[in-house]
mmCIF file of C-alpha atoms in Angstrom:
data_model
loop_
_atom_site.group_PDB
_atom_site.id
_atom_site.type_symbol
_atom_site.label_atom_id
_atom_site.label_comp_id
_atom_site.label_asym_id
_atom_site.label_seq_id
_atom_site.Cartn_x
_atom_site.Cartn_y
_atom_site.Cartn_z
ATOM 1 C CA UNK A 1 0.000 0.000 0.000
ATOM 2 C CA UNK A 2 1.340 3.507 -0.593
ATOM 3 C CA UNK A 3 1.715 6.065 2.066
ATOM 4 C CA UNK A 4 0.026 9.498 2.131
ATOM 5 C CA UNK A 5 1.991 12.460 0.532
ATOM 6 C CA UNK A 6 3.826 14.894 2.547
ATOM 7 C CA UNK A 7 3.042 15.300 6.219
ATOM 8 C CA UNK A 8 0.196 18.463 6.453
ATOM 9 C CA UNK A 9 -1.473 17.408 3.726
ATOM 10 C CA UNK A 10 -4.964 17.547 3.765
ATOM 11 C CA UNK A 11 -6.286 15.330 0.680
ATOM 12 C CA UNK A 12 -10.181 15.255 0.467
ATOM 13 C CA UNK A 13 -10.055 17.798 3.055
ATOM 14 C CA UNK A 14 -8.757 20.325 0.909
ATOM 15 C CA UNK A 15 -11.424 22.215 -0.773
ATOM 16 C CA UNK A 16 -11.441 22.102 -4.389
ATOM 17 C CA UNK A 17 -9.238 18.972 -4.496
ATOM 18 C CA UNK A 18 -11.571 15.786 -5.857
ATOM 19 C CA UNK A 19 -11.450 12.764 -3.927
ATOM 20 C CA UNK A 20 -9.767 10.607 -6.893
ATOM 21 C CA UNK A 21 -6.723 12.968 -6.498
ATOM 22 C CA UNK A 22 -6.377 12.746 -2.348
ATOM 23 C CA UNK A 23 -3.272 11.118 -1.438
ATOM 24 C CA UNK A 24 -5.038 8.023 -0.128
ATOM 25 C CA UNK A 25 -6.540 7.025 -3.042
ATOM 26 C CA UNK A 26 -5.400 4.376 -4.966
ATOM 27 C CA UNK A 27 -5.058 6.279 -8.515
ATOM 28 C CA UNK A 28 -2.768 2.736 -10.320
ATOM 29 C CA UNK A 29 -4.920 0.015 -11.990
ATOM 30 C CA UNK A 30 -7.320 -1.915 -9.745
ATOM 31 C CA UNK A 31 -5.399 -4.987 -8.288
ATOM 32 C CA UNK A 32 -6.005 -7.972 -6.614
ATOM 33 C CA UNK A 33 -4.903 -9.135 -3.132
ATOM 34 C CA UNK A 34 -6.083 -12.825 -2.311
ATOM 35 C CA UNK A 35 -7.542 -13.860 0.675
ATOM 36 C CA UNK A 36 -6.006 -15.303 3.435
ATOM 37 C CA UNK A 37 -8.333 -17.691 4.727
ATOM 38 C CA UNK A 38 -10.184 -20.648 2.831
ATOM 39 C CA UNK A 39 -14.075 -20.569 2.071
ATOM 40 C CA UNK A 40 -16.274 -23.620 2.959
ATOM 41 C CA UNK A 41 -17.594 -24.963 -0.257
ATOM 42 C CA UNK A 42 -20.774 -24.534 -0.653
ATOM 43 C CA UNK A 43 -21.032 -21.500 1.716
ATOM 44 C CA UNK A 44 -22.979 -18.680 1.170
ATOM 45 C CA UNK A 45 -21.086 -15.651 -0.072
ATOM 46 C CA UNK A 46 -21.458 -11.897 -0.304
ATOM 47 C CA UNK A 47 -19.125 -9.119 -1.984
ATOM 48 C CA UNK A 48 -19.208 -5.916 -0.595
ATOM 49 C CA UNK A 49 -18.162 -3.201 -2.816
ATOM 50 C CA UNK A 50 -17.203 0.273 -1.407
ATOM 51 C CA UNK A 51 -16.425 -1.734 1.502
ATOM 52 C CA UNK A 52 -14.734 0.601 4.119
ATOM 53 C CA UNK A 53 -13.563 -1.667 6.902
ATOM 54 C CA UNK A 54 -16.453 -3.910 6.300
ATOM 55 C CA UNK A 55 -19.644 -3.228 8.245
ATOM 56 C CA UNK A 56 -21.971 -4.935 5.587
ATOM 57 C CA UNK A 57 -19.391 -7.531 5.828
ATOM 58 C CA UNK A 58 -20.191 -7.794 9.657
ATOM 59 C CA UNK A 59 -23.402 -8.134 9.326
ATOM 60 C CA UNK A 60 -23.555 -10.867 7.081
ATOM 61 C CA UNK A 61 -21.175 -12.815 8.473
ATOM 62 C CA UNK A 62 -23.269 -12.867 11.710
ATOM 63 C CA UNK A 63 -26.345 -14.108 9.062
ATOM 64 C CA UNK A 64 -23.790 -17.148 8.196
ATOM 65 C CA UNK A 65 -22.566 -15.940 5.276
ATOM 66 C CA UNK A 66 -18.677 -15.775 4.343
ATOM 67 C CA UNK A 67 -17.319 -12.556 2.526
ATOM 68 C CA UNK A 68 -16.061 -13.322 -0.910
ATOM 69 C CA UNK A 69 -14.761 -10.157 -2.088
ATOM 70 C CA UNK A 70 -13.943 -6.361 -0.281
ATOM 71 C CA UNK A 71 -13.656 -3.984 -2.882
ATOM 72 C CA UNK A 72 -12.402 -0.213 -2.138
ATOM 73 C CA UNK A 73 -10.200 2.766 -3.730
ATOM 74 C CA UNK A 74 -8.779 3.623 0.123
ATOM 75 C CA UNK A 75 -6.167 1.750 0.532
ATOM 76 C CA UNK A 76 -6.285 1.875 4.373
ATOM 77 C CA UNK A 77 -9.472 0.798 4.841
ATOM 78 C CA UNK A 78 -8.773 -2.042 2.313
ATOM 79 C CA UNK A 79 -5.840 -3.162 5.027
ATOM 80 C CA UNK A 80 -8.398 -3.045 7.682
ATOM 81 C CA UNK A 81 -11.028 -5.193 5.885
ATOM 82 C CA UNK A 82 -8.535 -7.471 4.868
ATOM 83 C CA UNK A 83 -7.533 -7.840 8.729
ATOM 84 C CA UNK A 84 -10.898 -8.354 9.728
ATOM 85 C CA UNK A 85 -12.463 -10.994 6.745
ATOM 86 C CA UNK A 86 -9.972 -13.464 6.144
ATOM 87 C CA UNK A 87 -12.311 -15.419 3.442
ATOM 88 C CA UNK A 88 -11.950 -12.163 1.461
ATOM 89 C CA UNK A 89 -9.832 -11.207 -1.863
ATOM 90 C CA UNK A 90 -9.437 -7.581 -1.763
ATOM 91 C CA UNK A 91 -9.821 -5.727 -5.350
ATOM 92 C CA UNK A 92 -8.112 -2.102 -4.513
ATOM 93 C CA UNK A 93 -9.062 0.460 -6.798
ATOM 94 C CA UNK A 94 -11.272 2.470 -8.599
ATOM 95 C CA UNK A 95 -14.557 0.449 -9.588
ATOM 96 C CA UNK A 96 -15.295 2.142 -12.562
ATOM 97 C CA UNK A 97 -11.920 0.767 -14.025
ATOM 98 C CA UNK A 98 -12.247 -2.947 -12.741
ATOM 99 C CA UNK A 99 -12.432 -5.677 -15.418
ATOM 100 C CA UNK A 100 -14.475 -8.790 -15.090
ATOM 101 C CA UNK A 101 -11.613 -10.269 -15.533
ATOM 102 C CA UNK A 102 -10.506 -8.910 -12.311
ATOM 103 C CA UNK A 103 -13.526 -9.867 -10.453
ATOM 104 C CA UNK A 104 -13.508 -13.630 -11.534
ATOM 105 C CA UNK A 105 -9.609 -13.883 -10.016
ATOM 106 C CA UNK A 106 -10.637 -12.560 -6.724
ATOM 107 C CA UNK A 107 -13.901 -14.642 -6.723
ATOM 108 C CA UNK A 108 -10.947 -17.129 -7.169
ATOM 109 C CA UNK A 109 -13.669 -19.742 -8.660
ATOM 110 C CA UNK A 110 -16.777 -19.048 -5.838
ATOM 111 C CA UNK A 111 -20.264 -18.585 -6.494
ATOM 112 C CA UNK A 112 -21.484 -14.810 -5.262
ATOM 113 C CA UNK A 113 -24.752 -15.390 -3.585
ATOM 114 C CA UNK A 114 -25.098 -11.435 -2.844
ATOM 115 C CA UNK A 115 -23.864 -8.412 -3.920
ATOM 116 C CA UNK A 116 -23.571 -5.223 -1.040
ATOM 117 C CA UNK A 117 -22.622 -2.158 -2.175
ATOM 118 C CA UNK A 118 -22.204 0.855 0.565
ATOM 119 C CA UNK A 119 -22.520 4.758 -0.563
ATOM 120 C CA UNK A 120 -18.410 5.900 -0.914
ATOM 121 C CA UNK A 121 -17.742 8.595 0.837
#
């Protein structure tokens, strides 16, 4: 993961400067980090895009289901939902330049029973 520019900068915080171009933000191509932990087969699965740390996640893992895929443009919060869901892939990056092809590898041959997507910030 990168590091933020220059200590005092503000990123998003800075008026006029658009969230793509904060320091935080992963601006390469979207890329895949595999999960850690294995996946029951047969288990139900849900991939939660614009993931944050994973509260969606949370709350379906309670319901018994096992998170698939975390998928996020801040590369911090992609380290903490990594962390905390094991049975996820991570795709870092900018959703509106993933590839299915890209979505298949970190699916890493799973069914996706449900899709949760969260409002980015």
């Amino acid at each position: 993961m990168r590091k933020p520019k220059a200590k005092g900068d503000r990123g998003s915080w800075e008026p006029g400067t658009p969230v793509e171009q904060n320091a935080c933000y992963w601006s390469d191509e979207p890329a895949v980090i595999p999960r850690t932990a294995k996946i029951p087969a047969g288990a139900l699965t849900v991939v939660d895009l614009f993931c944050g740390c994973g509260g969606f996640s949370v709350g379906f893992e309670l319901a018994g289901f096992h998170s698939l895929i975390g998928a996020d443009i801040h590369p911090p919060s992609v380290a903490t939902f990594a962390r905390n869901h094991p049975t996820a892939s991570m795709i870092v990056g900018d959703m509106r330049r993933v590839k299915d092809e890209t979505i298949i590898e970190a699916a890493g041959g799973h069914r996706v029973d449900v899709v949760a997507a969260g409002v980015p910030c």
